[in-house]
Coordinates of C-alpha atoms and ligand atoms in Angstrom, one line a residue:
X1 CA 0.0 0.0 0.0
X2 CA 1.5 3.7 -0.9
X3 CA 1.4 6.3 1.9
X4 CA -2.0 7.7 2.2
X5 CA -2.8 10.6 0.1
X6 CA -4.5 13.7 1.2
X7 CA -5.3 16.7 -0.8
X8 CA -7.2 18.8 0.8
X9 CA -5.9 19.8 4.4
X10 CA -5.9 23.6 4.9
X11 CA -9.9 24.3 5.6
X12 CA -12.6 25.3 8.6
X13 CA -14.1 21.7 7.6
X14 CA -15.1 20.2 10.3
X15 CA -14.0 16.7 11.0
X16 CA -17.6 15.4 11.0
X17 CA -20.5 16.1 8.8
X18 CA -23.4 15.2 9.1
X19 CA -25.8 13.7 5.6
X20 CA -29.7 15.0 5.6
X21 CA -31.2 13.2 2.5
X22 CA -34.2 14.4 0.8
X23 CA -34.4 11.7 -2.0
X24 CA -38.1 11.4 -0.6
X25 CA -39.2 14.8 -0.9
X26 CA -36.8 17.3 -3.2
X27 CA -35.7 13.9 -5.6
X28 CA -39.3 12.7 -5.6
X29 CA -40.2 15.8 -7.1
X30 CA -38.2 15.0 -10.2
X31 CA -40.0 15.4 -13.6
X32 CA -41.8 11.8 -14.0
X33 CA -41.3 10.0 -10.8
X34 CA -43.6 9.0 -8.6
X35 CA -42.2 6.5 -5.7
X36 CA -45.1 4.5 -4.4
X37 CA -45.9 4.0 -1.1
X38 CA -44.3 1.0 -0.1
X39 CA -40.8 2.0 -2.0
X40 CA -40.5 5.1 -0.2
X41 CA -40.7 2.7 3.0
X42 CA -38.5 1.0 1.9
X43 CA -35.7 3.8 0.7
X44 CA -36.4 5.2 4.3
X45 CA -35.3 2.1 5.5
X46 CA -32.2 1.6 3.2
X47 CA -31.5 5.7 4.3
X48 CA -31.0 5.1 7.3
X49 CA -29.5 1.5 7.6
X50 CA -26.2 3.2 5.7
X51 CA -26.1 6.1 8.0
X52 CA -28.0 8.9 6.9
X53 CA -28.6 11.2 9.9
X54 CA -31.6 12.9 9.0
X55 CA -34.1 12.0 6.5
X56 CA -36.6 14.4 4.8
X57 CA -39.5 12.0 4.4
X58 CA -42.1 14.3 2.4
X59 CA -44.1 17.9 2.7
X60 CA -47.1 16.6 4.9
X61 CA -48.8 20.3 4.3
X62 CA -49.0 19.1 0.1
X63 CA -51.5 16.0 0.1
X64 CA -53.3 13.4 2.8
X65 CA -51.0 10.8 0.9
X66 CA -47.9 12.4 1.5
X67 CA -49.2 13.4 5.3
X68 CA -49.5 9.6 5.6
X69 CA -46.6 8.5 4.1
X70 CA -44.6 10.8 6.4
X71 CA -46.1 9.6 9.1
X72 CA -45.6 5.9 8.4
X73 CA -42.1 6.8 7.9
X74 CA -42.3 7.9 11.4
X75 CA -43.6 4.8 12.7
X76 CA -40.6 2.7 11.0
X77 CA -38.9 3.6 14.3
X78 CA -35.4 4.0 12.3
X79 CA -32.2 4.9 14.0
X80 CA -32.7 8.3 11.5
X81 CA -34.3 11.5 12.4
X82 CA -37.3 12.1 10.2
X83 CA -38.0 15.6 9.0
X84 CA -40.9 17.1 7.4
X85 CA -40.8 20.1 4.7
X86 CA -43.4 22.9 5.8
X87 CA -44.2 26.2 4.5
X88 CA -43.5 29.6 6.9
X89 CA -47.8 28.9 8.5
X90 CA -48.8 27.2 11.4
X91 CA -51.3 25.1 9.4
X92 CA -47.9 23.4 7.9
X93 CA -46.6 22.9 10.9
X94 CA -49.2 21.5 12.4
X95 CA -49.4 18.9 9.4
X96 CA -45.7 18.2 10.1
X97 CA -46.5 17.8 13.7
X98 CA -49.4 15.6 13.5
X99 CA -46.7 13.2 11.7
X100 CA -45.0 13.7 14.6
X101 CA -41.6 14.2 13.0
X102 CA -38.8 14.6 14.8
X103 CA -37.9 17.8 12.7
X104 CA -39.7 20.9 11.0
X105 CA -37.8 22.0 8.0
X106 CA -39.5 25.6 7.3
X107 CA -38.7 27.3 4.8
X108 CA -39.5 31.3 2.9
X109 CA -38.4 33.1 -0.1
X110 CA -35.8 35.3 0.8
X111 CA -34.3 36.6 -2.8
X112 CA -36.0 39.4 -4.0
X113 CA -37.2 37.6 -7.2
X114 CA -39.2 34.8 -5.5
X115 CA -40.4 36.8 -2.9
X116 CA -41.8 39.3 -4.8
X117 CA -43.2 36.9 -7.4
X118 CA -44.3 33.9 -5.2
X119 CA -45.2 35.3 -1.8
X120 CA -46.0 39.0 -2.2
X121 CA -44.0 40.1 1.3
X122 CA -41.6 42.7 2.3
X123 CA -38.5 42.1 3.7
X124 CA -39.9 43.4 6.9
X125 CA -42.3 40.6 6.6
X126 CA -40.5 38.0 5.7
X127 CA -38.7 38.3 9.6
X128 CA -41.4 39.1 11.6
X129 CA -43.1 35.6 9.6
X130 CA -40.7 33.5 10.0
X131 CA -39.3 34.8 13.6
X132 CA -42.9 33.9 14.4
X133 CA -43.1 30.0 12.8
X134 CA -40.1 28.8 13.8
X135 CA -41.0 29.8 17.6
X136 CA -43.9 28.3 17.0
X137 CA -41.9 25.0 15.9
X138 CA -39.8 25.1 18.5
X139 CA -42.6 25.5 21.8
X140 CA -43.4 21.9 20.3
X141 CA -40.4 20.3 18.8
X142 CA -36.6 20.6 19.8
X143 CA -35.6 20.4 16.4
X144 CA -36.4 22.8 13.6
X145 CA -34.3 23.5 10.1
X146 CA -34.5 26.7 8.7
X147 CA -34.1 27.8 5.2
X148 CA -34.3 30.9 3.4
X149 CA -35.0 29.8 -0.1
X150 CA -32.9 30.9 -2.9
X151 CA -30.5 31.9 -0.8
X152 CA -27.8 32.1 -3.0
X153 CA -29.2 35.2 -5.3
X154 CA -30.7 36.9 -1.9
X155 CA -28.8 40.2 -1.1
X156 CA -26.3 38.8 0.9
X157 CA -26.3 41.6 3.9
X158 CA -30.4 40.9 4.0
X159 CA -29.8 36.9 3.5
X160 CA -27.3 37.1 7.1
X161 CA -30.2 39.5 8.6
X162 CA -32.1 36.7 8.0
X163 CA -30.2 33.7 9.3
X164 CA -29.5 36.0 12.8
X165 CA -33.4 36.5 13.2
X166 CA -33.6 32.7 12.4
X167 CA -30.9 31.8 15.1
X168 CA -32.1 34.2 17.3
X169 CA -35.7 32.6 16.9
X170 CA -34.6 29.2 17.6
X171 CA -33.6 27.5 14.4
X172 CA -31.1 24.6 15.4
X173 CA -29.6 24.7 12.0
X174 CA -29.7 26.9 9.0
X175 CA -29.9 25.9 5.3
X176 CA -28.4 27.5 2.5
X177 CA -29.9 26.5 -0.6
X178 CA -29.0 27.2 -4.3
X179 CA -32.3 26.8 -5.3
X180 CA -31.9 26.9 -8.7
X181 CA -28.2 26.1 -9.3
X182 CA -26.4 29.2 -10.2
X183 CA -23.5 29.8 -7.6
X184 CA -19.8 28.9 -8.4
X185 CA -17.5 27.2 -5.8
X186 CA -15.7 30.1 -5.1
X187 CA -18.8 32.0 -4.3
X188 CA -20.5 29.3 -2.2
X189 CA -17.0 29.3 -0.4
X190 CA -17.1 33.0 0.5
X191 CA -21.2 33.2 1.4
X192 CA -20.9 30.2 3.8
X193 CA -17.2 31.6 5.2
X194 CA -19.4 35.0 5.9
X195 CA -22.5 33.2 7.4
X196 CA -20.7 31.1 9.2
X197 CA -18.7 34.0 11.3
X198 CA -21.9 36.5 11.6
X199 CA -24.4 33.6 12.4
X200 CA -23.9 31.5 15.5
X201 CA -26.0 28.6 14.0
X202 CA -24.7 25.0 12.0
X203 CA -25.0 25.5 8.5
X204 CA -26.5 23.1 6.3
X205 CA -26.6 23.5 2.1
X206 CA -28.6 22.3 -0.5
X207 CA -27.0 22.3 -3.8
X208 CA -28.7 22.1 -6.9
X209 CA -27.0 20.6 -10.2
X210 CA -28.2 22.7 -12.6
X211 CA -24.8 23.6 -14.5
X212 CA -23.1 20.6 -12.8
X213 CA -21.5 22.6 -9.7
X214 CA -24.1 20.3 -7.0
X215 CA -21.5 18.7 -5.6
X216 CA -18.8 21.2 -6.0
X217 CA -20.4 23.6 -4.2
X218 CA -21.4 21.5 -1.7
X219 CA -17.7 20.4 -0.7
X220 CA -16.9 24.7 -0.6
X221 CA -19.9 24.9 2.1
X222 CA -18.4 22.3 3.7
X223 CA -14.5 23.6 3.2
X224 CA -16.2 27.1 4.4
X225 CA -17.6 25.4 7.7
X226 CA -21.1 24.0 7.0
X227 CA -21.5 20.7 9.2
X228 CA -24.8 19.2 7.3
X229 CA -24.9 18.2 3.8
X230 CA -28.3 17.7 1.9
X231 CA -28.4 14.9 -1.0
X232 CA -30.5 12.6 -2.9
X233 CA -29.5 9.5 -4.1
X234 CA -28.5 9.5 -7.5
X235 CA -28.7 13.0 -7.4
X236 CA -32.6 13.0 -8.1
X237 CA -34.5 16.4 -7.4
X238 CA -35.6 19.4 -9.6
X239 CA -34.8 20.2 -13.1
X240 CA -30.9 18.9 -13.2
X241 CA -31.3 17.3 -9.3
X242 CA -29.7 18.0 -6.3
X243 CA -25.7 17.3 -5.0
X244 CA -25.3 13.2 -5.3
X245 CA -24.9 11.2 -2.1
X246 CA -22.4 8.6 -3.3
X247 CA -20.3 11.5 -4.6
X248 CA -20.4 13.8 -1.8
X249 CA -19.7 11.4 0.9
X250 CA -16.8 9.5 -1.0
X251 CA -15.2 12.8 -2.1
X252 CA -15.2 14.3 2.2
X253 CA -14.4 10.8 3.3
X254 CA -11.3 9.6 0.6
X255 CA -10.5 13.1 -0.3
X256 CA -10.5 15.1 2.9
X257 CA -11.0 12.4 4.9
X258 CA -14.2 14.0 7.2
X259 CA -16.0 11.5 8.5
X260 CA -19.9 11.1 7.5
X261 CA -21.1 8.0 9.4
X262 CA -22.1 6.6 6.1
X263 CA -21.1 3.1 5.4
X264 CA -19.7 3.6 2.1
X265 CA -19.7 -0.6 1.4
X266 CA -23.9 0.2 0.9
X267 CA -23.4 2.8 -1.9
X268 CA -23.5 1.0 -4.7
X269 CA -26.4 -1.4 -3.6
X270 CA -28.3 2.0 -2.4
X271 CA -27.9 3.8 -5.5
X272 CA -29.5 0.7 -7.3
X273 CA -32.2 0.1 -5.3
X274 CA -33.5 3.8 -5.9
X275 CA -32.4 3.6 -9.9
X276 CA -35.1 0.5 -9.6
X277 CA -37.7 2.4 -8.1
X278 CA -37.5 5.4 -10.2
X279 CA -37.1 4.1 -13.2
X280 CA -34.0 6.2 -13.9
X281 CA -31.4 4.8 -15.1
X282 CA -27.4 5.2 -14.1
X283 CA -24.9 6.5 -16.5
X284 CA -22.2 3.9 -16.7
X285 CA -20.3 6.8 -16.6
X286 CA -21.6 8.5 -13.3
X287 CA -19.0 8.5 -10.8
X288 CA -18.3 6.0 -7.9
X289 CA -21.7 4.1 -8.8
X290 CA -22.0 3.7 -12.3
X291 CA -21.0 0.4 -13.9
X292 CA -18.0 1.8 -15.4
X293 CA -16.7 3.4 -12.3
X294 CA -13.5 0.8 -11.9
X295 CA -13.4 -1.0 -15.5
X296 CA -11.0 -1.6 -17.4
X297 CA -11.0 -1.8 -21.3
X298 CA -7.4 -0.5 -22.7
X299 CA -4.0 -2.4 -22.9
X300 CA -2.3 -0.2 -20.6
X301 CA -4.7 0.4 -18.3
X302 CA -5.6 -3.2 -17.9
X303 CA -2.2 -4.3 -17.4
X304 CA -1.2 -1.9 -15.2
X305 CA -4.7 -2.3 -12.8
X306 CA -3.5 -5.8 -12.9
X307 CA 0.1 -5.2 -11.5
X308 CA -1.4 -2.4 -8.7
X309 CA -5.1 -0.9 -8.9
X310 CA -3.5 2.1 -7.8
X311 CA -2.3 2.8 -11.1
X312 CA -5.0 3.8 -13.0
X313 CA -7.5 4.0 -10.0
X314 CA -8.0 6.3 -7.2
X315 CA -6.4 4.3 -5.1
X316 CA -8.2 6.7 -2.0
X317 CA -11.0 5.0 -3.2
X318 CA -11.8 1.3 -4.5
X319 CA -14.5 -1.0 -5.6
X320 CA -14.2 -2.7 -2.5
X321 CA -14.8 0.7 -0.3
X322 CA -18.8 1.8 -2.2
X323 CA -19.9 -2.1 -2.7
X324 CA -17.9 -2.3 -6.1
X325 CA -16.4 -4.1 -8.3
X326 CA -13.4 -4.0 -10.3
X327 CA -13.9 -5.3 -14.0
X328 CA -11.4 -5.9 -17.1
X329 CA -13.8 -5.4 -20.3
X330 CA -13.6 -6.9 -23.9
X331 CA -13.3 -4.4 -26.1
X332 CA -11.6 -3.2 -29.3
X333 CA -8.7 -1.7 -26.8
X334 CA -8.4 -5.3 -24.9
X335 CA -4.6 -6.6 -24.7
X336 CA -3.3 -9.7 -24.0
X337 CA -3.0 -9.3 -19.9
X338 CA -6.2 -9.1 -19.6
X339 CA -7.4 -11.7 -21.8
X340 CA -4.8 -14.0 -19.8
X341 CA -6.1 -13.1 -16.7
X342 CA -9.9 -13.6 -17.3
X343 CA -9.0 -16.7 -18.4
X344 CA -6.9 -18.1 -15.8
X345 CA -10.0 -16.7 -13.8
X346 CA -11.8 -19.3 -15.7
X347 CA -8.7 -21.7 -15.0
X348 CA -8.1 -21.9 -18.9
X349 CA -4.7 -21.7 -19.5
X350 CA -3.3 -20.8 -23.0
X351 CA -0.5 -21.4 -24.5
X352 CA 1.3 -18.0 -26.2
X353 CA 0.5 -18.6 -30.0
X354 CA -2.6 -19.7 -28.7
X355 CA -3.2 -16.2 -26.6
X356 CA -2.7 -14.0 -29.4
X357 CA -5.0 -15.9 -31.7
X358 CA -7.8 -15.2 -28.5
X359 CA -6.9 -11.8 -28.7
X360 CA -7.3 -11.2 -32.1
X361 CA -10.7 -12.8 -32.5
X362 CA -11.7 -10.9 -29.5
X363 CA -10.4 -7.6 -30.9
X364 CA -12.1 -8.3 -34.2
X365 CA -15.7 -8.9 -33.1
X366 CA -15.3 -6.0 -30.4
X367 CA -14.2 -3.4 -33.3
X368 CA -17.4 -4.6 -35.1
X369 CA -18.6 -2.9 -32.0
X370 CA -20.1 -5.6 -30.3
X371 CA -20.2 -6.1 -26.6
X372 CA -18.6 -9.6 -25.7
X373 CA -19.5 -11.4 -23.1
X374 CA -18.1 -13.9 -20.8
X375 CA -19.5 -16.5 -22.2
X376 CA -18.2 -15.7 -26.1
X377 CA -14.6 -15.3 -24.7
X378 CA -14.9 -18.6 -23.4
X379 CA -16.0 -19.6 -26.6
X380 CA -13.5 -18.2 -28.7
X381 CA -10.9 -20.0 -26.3
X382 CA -12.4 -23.2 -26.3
X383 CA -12.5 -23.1 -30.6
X384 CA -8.5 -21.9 -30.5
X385 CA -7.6 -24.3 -28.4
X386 CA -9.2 -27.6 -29.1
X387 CA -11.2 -27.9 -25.7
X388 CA -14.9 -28.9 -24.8
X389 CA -14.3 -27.3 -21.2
X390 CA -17.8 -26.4 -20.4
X391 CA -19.6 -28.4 -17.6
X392 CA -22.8 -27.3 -17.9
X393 CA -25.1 -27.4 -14.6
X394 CA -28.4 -26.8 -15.8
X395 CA -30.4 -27.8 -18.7
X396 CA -33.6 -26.2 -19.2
X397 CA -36.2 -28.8 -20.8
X398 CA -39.3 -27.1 -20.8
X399 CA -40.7 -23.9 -19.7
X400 CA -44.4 -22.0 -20.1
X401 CA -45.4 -19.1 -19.4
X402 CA -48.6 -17.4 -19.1
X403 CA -49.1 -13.6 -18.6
X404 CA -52.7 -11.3 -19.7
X405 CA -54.7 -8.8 -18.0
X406 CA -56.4 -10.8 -15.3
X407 CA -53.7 -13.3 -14.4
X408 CA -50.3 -12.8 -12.4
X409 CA -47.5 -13.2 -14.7
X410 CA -46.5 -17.0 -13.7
X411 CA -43.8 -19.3 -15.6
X412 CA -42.9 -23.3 -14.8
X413 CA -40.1 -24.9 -15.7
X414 CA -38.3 -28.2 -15.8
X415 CA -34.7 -28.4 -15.9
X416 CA -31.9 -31.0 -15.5
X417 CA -29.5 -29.7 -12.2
X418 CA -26.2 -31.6 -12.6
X419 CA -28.4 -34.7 -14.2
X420 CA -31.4 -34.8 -11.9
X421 CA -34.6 -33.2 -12.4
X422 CA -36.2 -30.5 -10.8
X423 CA -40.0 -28.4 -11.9
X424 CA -40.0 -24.6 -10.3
X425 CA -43.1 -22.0 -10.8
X426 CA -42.7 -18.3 -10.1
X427 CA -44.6 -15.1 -10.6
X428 CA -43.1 -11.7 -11.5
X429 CA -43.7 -8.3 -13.0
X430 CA -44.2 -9.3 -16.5
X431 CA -43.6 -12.5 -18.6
X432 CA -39.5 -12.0 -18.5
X433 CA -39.8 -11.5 -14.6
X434 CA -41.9 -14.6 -13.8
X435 CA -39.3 -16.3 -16.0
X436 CA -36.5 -15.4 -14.9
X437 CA -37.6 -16.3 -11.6
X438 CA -38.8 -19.7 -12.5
X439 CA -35.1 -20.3 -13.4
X440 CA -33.1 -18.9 -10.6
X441 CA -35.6 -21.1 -8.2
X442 CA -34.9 -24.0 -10.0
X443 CA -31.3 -23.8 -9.1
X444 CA -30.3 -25.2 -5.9
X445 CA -27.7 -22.3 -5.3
X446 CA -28.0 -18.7 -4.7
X447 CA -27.8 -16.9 -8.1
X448 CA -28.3 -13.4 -8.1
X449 CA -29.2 -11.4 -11.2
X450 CA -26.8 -8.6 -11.7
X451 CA -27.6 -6.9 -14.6
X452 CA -30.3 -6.9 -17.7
X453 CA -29.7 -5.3 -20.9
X454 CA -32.0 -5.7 -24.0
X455 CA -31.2 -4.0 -27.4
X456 CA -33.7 -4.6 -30.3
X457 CA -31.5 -5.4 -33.3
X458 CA -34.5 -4.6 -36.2
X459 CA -37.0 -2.2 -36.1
X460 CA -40.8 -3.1 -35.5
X461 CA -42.5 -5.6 -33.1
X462 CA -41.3 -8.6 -34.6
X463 CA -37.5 -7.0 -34.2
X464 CA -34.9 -9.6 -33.3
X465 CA -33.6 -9.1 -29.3
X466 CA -30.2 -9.3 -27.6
X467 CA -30.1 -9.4 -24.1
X468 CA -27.3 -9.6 -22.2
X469 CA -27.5 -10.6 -18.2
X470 CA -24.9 -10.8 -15.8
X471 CA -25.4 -13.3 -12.8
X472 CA -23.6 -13.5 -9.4
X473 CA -22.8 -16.4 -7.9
X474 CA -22.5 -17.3 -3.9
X475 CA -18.4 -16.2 -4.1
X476 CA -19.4 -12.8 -5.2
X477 CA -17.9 -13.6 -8.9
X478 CA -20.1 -12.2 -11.8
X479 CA -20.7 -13.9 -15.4
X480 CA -22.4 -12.8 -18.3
X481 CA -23.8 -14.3 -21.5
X482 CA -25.9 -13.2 -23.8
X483 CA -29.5 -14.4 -25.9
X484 CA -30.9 -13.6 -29.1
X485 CA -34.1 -14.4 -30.5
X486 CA -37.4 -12.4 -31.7
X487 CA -39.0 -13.8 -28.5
X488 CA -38.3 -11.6 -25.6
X489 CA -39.1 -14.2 -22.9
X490 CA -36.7 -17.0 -24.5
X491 CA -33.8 -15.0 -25.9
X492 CA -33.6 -13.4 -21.9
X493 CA -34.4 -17.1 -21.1
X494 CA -31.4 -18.3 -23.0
X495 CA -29.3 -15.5 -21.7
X496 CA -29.7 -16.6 -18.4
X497 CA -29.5 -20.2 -18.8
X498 CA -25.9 -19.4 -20.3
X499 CA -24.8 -17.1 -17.5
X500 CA -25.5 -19.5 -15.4
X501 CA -23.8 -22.4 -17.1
X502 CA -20.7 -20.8 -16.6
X503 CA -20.4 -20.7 -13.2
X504 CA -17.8 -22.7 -11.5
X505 CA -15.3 -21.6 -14.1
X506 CA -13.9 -18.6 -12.5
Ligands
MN1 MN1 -34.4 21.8 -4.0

């Protein structure tokens, strides 16, 4: 291991911060999702099983559903402290409190565009209000969050008037919030560094992504002295989102090493779960998460991750540290240390000559621009070299499927394990679900599904499919093969009858 890094070290940060998340209320107001009821239970849950300190379960004031989802959040009992949005009135409040929440988050225009346009008060008003609320928050609750909405493009020596009537008034911490996305790093740096000596309050921020800066101006607040960071997962919210969890927390915990109480080893699984649930999808691209986040496709960089990850990795942080994993890809860029070393992962051993013929066959499908699985590179070996090495474990025999508008997706199957028989049913989502289900029951080991990717090939409904799936098996090892057919069901079917075939080999 090289000495340990740090690049960051001259800064008010504090050595603790503290994560709110408000994946629930600002990421559920993203443009086309809706979480339902038993999935925002459910990412309460996850929130605060990795650590999240304070959870923003919904705006109670907006609708009864959201008024009860907040207060079934409540009743969860989690080791988090649930918050609820509220408007600067007592009937918001009191819809917060009737949850009872452990925190009021109250917040008021305070630039002169919003206030002028959205609530119609002067200045004047705007303290005297809010003075008023958050006393009113505090006679009932010992915690209340106070935030002066669109902070950022607020006359600044108003905006600190503001945040000393707010202290003054009882606020236990204040919130900065970019509301719409338009301050630079530097600028975030000097507004918090001024709040943060005139104010006697904690700061919290609440960056929003709308050129990009979310997370860097999030880590200035937090260089400037804020203790709280708010976040969604996956960066969900408004417009562009809000600052991303997994990013935030891995850059103050690898990079400036501030601890967040977040156990980093659930990142990855986290981000998933919400990608799921909101139907939006992760870049492979987006940092620490995304499915690219520590692959390796080029010569050099494959050779050298194989030697030391540090070289062309972090290093500060690894797959290991969010719930990762490290992966050498088949591409047109693949050389011949990484073709060695997935197959000795797969204990096939080749012979020189025999490597570079692999490698060449590899490089020219992948230039065609195809993706290659594991199972074709174990294919191209076995032609090159003469070998049958394949023990297959399952041979599916049969399988039907029934799916319509008045019956629960179900599929049966029968299917040879290691020679003996075996018949499985399962339901699921849809036709592919209930099958795919079917067939990791069947199995006697625990198979987990890792990945689904289907590409139509042709045009129109009768277009050929390729789907690719990647399976994980009880080591924590991943394969993946692919299907193709113009049935849906049976090309996924045959992709995942291949996946798992090739277990055992690494
Ligand atoms: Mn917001």
């Amino acid at each position: 291991m090289l000495r340990k890094i740090v690049f960051f070290t001259d800064s008010q940060a504090r050595e603790e911060v503290t994560v709110f998340d408000t994946t629930l209320r600002d990421g559920e107001q993203t443009p086309g999702i809706a979480f339902k009821f038993e999935q925002k239970l459910e990412i309460a849950r996850q929130l605060s099983d990795i650590g999240v300190y304070t959870i923003e379960a919904g705006f109670p004031a907006s609708s009864k559903a959201e008024k009860e989802t907040v207060s079934a959040v409540k009743k969860l009992g989690l080791e988090a402290k649930i918050c609820g949005l509220a408007r600067m009135t007592k009937a918001d409040v009191d819809a917060c409190l009737d949850c009872d929440v452990d925190m009021v988050h109250v917040f008021i225009p305070t630039s002169d565009i919003q206030r002028i346009n959205t609530i119609n008060k002067t200045r004047e008003e705007v303290l005297s209000i809010s003075d008023e609320i958050i006393r009113y928050v505090r006679d009932h609750l010992n915690l209340c969050m106070f935030s002066a909405m669109d902070a950022t493009r607020t006359d600044w020596n108003y905006l600190i008037k503001v945040f000393q009537m707010a202290a003054n008034a009882g606020a236990t911490i204040i919130n900065v919030p970019d509301t719409v996305g338009v301050i630079s790093p530097s600028g975030m740096k000097k507004l918090i560094t001024r709040i943060h000596r005139e104010v006697k309050c904690p700061i919290d921020v609440h960056c929003h992504n709308d050129f990009g800066l979310a997370v860097a101006n999030t880590i200035s607040a937090v260089e400037a002295g804020a203790s709280q960071v708010q976040v969604t997962i996956n960066g969900l919210g408004e417009r562009a989102g809000n600052a991303d969890l997994a990013q935030t927390v891995m850059i103050m915990e690898s990079i400036y090493r501030i601890k967040t109480g977040i156990k980093k080893e659930r990142l990855v699984e986290t981000s998933r779960l919400v990608s799921r649930f909101s139907g939006i999808t992760i870049p492979p691209t987006q940092p620490v998460v995304g499915d690219n986040a520590f692959s390796h496709e080029s010569g050099i960089h494959s050779h050298g991750v194989i030697k030391c990850t540090e070289t062309f990795e972090p290093g500060i942080m690894t797959p290991e540290m969010v719930g990762h994993r490290r992966r050498l890809t088949l591409g047109k860029h693949v050389g011949r240390h990484a073709v060695r070393q997935m197959l000795v992962e797969a204990h096939i051993i080749p012979t020189d000559p025999q490597l570079d013929t692999i490698v060449e066959k590899v490089k020219a499908i992948a230039s065609k621009g195809k993706r290659l699985t594991d199972a074709d590179l174990y294919e191209i070996a076995e032609g090159t070299m003469g070998i049958e090495l394949n023990h297959k474990i399952l041979a599916l025999e049969d399988i039907a499927i029934m799916t319509g508008n008045h019956v629960i997706p179900t599929a049966s199957v029968k299917a040879k394990i290691n020679g003996n028989e075996r018949i499985y049913s399962a339901v699921g989502n849809g036709p592919v679900d209930a099958a795919l289900n079917a067939i990791l029951g069947v199995i006697p080991s625990r198979i987990q599904l890792k990945e689904f990717n289907i590409e139509a090939i042709s045009g129109g409904s009768d277009a050929m499919c390729h789907v690719i799936i990647a399976v994980e098996d009880e080591h924590g090892k991943i394969f993946d093969a692919s299907g193709t057919g113009d049935d849906i069901v049976l090309a996924s079917v045959e992709a995942l009858v291949n996946a798992i075939n090739l277990i055992n080999r690494k």
